[in-house]
mmCIF file with all atom_site columns, C-alpha atoms in Angstrom:
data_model
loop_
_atom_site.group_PDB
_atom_site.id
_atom_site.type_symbol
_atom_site.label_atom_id
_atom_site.label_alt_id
_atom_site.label_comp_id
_atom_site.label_asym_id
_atom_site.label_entity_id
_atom_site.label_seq_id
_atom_site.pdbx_PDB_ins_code
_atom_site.Cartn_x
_atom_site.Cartn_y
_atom_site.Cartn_z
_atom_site.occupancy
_atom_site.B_iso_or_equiv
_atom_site.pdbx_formal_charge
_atom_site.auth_seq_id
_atom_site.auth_comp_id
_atom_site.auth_asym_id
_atom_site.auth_atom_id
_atom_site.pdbx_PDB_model_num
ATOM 1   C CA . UNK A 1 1   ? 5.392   -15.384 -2.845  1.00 47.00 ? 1   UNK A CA 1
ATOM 2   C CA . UNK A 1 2   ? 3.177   -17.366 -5.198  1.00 48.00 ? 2   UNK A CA 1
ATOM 3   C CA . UNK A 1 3   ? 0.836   -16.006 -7.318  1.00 58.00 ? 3   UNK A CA 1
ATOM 4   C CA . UNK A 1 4   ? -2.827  -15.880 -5.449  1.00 56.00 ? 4   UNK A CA 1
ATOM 5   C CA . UNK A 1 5   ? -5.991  -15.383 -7.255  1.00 49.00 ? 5   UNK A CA 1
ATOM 6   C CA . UNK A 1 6   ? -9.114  -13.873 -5.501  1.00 50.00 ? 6   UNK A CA 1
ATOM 7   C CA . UNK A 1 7   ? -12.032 -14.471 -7.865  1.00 55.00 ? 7   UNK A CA 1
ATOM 8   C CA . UNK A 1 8   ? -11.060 -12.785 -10.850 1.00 83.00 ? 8   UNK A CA 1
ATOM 9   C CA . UNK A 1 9   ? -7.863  -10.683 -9.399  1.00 92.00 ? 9   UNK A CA 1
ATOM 10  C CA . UNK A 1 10  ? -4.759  -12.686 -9.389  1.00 95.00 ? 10  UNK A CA 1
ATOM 11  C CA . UNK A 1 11  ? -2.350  -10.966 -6.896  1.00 97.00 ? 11  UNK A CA 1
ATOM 12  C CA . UNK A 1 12  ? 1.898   -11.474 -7.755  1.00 97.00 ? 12  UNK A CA 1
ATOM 13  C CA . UNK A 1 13  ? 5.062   -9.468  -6.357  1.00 97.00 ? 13  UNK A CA 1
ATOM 14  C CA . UNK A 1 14  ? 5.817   -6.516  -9.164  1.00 98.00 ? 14  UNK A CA 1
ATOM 15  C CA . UNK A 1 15  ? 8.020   -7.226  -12.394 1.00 96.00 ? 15  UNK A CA 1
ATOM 16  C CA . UNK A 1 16  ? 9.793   -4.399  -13.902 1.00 96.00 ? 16  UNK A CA 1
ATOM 17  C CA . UNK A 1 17  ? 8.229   -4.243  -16.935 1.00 97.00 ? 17  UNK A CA 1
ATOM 18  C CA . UNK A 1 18  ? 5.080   -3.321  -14.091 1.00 97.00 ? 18  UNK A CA 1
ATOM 19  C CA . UNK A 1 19  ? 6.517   -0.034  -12.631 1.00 97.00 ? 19  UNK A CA 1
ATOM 20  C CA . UNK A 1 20  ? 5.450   2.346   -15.316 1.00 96.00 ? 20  UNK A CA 1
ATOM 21  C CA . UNK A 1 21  ? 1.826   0.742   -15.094 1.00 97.00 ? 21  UNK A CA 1
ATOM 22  C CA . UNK A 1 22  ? 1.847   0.641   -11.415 1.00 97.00 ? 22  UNK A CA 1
ATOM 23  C CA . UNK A 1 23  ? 2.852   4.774   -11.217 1.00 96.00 ? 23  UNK A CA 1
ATOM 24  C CA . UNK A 1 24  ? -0.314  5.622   -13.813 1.00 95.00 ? 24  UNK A CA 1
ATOM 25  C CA . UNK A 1 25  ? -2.572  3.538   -11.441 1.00 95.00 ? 25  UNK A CA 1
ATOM 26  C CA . UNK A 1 26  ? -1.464  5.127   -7.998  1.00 93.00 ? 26  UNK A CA 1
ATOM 27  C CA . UNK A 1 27  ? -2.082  9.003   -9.988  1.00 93.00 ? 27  UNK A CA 1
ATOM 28  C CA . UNK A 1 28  ? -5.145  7.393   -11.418 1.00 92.00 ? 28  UNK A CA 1
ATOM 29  C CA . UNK A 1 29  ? -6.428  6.902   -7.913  1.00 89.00 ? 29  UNK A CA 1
ATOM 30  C CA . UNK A 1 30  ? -4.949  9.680   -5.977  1.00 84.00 ? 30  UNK A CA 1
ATOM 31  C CA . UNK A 1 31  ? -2.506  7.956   -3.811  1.00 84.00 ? 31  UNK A CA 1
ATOM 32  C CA . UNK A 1 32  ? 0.659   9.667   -4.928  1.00 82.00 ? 32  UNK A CA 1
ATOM 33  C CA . UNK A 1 33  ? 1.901   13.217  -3.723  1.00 84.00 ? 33  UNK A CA 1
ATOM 34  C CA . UNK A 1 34  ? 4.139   15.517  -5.340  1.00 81.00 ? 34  UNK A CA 1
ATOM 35  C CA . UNK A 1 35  ? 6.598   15.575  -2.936  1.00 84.00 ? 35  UNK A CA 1
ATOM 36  C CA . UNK A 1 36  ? 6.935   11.430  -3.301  1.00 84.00 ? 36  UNK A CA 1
ATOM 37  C CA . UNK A 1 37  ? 8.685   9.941   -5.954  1.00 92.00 ? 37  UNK A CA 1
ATOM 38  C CA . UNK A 1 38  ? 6.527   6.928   -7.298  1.00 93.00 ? 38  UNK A CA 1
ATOM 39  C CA . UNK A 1 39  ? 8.839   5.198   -9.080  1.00 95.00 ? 39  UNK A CA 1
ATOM 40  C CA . UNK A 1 40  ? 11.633  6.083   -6.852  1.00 94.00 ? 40  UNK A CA 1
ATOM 41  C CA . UNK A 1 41  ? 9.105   4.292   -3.563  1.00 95.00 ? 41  UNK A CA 1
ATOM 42  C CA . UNK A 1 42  ? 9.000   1.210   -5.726  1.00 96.00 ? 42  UNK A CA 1
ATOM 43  C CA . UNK A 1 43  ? 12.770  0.840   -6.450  1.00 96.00 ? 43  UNK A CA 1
ATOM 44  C CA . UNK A 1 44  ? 13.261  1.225   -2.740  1.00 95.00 ? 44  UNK A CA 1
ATOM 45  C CA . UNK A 1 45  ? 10.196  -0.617  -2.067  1.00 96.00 ? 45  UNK A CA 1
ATOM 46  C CA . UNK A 1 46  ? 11.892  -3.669  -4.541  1.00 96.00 ? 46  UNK A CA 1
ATOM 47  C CA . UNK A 1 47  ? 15.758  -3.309  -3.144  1.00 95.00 ? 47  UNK A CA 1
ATOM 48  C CA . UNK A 1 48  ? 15.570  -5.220  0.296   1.00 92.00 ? 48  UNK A CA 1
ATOM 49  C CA . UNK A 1 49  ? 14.263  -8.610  1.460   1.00 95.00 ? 49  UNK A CA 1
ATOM 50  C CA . UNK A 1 50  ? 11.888  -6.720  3.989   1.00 96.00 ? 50  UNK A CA 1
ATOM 51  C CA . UNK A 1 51  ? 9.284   -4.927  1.598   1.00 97.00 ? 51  UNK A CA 1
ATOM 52  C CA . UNK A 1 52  ? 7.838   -5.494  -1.986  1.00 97.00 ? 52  UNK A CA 1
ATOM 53  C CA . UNK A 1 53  ? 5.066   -4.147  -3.862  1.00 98.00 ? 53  UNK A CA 1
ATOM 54  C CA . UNK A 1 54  ? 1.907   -7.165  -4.644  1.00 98.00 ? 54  UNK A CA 1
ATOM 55  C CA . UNK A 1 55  ? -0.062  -6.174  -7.839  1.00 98.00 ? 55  UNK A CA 1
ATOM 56  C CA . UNK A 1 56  ? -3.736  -7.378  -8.526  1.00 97.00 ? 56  UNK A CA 1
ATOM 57  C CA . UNK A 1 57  ? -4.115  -8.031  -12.037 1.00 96.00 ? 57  UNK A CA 1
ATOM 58  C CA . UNK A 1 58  ? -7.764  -8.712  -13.562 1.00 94.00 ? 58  UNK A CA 1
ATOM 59  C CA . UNK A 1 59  ? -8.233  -9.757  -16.971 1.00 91.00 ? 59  UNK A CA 1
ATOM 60  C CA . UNK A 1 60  ? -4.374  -9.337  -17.312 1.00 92.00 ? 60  UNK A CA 1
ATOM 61  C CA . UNK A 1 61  ? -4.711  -5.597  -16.371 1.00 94.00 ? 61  UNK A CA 1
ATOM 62  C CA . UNK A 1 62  ? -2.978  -4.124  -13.526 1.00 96.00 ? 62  UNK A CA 1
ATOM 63  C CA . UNK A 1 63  ? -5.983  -3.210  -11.379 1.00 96.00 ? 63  UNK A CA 1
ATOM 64  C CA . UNK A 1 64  ? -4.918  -3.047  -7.789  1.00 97.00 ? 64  UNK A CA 1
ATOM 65  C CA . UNK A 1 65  ? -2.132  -2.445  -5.541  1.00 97.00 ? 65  UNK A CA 1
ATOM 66  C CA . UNK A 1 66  ? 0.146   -2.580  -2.116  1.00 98.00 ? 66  UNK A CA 1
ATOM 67  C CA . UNK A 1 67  ? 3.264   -1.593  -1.244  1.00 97.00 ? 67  UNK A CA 1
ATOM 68  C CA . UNK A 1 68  ? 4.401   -3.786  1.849   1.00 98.00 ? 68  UNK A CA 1
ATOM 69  C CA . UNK A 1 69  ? 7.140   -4.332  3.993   1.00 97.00 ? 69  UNK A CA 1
ATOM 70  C CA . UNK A 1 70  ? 8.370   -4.388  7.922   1.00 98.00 ? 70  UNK A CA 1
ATOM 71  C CA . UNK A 1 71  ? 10.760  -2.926  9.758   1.00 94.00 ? 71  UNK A CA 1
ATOM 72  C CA . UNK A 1 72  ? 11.677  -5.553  11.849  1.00 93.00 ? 72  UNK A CA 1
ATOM 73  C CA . UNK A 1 73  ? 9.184   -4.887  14.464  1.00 92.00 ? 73  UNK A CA 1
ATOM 74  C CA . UNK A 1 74  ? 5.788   -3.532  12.647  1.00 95.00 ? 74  UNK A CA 1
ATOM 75  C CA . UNK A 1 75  ? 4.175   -3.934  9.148   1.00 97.00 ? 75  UNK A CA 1
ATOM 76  C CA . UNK A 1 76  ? 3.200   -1.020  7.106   1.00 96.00 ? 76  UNK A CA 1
ATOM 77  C CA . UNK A 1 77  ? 1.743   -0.711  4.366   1.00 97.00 ? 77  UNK A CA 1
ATOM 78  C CA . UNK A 1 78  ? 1.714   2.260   1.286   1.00 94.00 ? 78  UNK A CA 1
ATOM 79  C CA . UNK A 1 79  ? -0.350  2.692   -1.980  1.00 93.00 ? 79  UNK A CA 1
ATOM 80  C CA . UNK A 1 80  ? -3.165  0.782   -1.325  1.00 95.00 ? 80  UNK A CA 1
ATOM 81  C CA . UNK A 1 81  ? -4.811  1.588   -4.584  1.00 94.00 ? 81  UNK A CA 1
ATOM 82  C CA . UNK A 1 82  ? -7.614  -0.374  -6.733  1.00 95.00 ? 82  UNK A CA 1
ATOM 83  C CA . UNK A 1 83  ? -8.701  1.229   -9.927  1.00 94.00 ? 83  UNK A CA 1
ATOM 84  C CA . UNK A 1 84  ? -11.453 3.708   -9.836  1.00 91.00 ? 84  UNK A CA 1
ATOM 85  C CA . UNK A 1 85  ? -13.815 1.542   -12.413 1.00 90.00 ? 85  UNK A CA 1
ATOM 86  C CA . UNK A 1 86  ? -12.954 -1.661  -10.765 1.00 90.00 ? 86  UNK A CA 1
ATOM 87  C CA . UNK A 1 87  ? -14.163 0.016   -7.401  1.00 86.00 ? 87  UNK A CA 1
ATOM 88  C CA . UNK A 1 88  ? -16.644 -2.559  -4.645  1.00 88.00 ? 88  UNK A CA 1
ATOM 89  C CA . UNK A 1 89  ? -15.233 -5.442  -6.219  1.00 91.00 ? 89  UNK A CA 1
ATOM 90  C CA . UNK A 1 90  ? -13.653 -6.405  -3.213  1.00 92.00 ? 90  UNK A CA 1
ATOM 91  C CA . UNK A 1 91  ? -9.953  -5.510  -4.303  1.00 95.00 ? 91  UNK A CA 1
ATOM 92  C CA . UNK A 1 92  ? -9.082  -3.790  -1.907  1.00 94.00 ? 92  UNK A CA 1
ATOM 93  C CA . UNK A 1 93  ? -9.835  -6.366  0.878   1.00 95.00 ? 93  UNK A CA 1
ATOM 94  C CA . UNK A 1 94  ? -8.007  -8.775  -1.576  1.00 96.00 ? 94  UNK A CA 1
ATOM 95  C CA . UNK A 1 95  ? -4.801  -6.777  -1.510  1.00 97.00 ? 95  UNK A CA 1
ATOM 96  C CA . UNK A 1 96  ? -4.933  -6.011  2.234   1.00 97.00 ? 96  UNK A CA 1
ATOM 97  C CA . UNK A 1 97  ? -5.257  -9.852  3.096   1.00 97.00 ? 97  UNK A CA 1
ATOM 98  C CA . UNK A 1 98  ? -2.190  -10.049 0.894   1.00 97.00 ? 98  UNK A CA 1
ATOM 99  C CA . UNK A 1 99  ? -0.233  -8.020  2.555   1.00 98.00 ? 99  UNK A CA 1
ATOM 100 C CA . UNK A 1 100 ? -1.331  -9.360  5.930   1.00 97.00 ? 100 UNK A CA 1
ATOM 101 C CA . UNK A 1 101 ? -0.396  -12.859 4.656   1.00 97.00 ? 101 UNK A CA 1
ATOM 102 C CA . UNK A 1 102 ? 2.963   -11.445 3.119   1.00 98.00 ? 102 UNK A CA 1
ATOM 103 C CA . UNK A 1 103 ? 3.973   -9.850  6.228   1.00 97.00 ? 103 UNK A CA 1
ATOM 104 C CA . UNK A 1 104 ? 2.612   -13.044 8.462   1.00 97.00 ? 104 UNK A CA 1
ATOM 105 C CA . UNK A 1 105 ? 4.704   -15.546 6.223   1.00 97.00 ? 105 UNK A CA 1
ATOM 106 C CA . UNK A 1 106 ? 7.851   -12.874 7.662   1.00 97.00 ? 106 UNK A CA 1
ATOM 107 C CA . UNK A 1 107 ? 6.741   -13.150 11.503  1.00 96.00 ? 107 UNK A CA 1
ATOM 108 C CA . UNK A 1 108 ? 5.829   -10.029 11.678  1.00 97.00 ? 108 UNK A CA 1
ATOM 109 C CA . UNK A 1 109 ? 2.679   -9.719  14.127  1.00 95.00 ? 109 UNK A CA 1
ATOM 110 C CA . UNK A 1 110 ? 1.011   -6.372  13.679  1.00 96.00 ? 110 UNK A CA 1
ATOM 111 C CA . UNK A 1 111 ? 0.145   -4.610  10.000  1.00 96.00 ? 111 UNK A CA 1
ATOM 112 C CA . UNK A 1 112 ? 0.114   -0.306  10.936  1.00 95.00 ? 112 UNK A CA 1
ATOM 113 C CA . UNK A 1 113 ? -0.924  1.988   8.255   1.00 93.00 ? 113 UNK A CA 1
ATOM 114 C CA . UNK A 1 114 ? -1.617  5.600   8.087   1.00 90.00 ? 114 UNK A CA 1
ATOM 115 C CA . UNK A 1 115 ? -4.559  7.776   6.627   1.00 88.00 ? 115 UNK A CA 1
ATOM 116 C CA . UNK A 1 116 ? -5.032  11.141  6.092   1.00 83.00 ? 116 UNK A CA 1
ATOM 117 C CA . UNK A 1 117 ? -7.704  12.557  8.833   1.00 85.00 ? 117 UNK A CA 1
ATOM 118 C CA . UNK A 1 118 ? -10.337 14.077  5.848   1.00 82.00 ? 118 UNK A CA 1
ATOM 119 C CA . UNK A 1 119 ? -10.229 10.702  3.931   1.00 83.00 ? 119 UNK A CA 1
ATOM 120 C CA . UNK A 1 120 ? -13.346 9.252   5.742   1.00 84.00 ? 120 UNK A CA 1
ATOM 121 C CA . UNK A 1 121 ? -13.652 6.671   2.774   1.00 86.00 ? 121 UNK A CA 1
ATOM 122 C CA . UNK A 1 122 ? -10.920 5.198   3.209   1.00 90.00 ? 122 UNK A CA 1
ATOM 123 C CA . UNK A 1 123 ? -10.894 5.275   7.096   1.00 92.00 ? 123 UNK A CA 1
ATOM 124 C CA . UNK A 1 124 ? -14.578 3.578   6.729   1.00 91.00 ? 124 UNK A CA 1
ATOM 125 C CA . UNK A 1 125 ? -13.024 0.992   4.259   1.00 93.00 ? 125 UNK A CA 1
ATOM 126 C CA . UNK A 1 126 ? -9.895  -0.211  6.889   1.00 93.00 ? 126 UNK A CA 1
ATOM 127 C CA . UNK A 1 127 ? -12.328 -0.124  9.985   1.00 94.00 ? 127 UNK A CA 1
ATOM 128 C CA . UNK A 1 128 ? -14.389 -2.823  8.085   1.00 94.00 ? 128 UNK A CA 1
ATOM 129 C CA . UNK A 1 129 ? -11.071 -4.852  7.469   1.00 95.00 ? 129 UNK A CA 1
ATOM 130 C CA . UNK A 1 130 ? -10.837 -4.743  11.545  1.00 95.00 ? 130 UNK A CA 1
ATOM 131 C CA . UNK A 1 131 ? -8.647  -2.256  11.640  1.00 95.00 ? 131 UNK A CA 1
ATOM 132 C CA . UNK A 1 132 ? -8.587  0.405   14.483  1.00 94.00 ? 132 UNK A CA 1
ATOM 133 C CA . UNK A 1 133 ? -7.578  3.417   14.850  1.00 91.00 ? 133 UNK A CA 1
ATOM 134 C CA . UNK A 1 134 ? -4.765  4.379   17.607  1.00 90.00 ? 134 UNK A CA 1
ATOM 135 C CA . UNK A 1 135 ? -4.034  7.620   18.990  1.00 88.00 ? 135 UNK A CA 1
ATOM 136 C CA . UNK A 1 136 ? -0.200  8.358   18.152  1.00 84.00 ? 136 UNK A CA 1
ATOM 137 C CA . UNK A 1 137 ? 1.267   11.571  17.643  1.00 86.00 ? 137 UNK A CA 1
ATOM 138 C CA . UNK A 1 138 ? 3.458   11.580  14.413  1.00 83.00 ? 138 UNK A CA 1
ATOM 139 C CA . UNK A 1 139 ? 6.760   13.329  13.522  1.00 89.00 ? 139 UNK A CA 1
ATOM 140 C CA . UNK A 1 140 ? 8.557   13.284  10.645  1.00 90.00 ? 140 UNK A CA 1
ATOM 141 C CA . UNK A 1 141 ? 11.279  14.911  9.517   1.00 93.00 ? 141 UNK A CA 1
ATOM 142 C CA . UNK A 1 142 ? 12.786  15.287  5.713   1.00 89.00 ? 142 UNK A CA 1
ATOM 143 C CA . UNK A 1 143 ? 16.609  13.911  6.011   1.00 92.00 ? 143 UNK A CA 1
ATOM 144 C CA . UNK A 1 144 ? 17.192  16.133  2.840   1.00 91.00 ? 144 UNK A CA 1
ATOM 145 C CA . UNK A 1 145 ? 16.246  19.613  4.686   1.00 91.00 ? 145 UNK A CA 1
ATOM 146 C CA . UNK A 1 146 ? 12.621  20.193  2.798   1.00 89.00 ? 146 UNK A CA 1
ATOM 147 C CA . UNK A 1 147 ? 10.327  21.688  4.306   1.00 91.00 ? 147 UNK A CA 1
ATOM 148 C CA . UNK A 1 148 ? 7.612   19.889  6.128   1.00 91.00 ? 148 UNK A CA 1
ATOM 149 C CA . UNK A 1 149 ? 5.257   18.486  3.657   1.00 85.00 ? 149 UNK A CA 1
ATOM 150 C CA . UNK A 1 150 ? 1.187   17.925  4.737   1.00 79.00 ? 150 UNK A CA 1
#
């Protein structure tokens, strides 16, 4: 993918000298979880053709993020973060359309994501990038025998 700029936010796949940046910024904004290995999502995130993580960088500071990929079938897309002082600057929306354009450039036809049901900021946020909310009852299951997680 070439580099895109959006106003001032220029938005480039990750470089490794990014990751330890990129895992400050997603604690810095409250999109990691204890039981999720930051660094560990990106390395995955980084090893196949289908997925990648897009960085936003403004005034050469890492300011905003997605992780996106497909699984053949859907989009998805993880750590959607942007900075908490670089907040209504339409980030955000610039790293969405990214990943919409990332995954479109791939074939893929439909973007999913998920949000936690008390995060009505973030819900509001999606719904006015069109998205919609579908009813869908979710399972998951820990392949190394944790316990369920929330």
């Amino acid at each position: 993918m070439n580099a895109s700029t959006h106003e001032t936010l220029t938005i480039k796949p990750i470089e490794d000298a990014d990751v330890g940046d990129v895992v400050a910024l997603w604690q810095r904004c409250g999109t990691a979880r204890p039981w999720n290995d930051p660094a560990a999502d990106i390395a995955l995130a980084r090893k196949e053709s289908n997925s990648t993580v897009l960085l936003g960088r403004h005034d050469g500071d890492i300011v905003a993020s997605v992780l996106v990929g497909h699984d053949g079938h859907r989009g998805w897309v993880y750590y959607v973060a942007s900075d908490p002082d670089h907040r209504f600057k339409g980030f955000g929306k610039a790293m969405m359309t990214a990943a919409e354009d990332w995954l479109r450039a791939r074939g893929i036809e439909k973007i999913q994501l998920m949000v936690r049901p008390d995060n009505s900021k973030v819900q509001a946020f999606y719904e006015s990038l069109g998205y919609f909310e579908q009813k869908r009852i979710f399972y998951a299951k820990w392949l190394d025998g944790r316990e369920p997680t929330p």
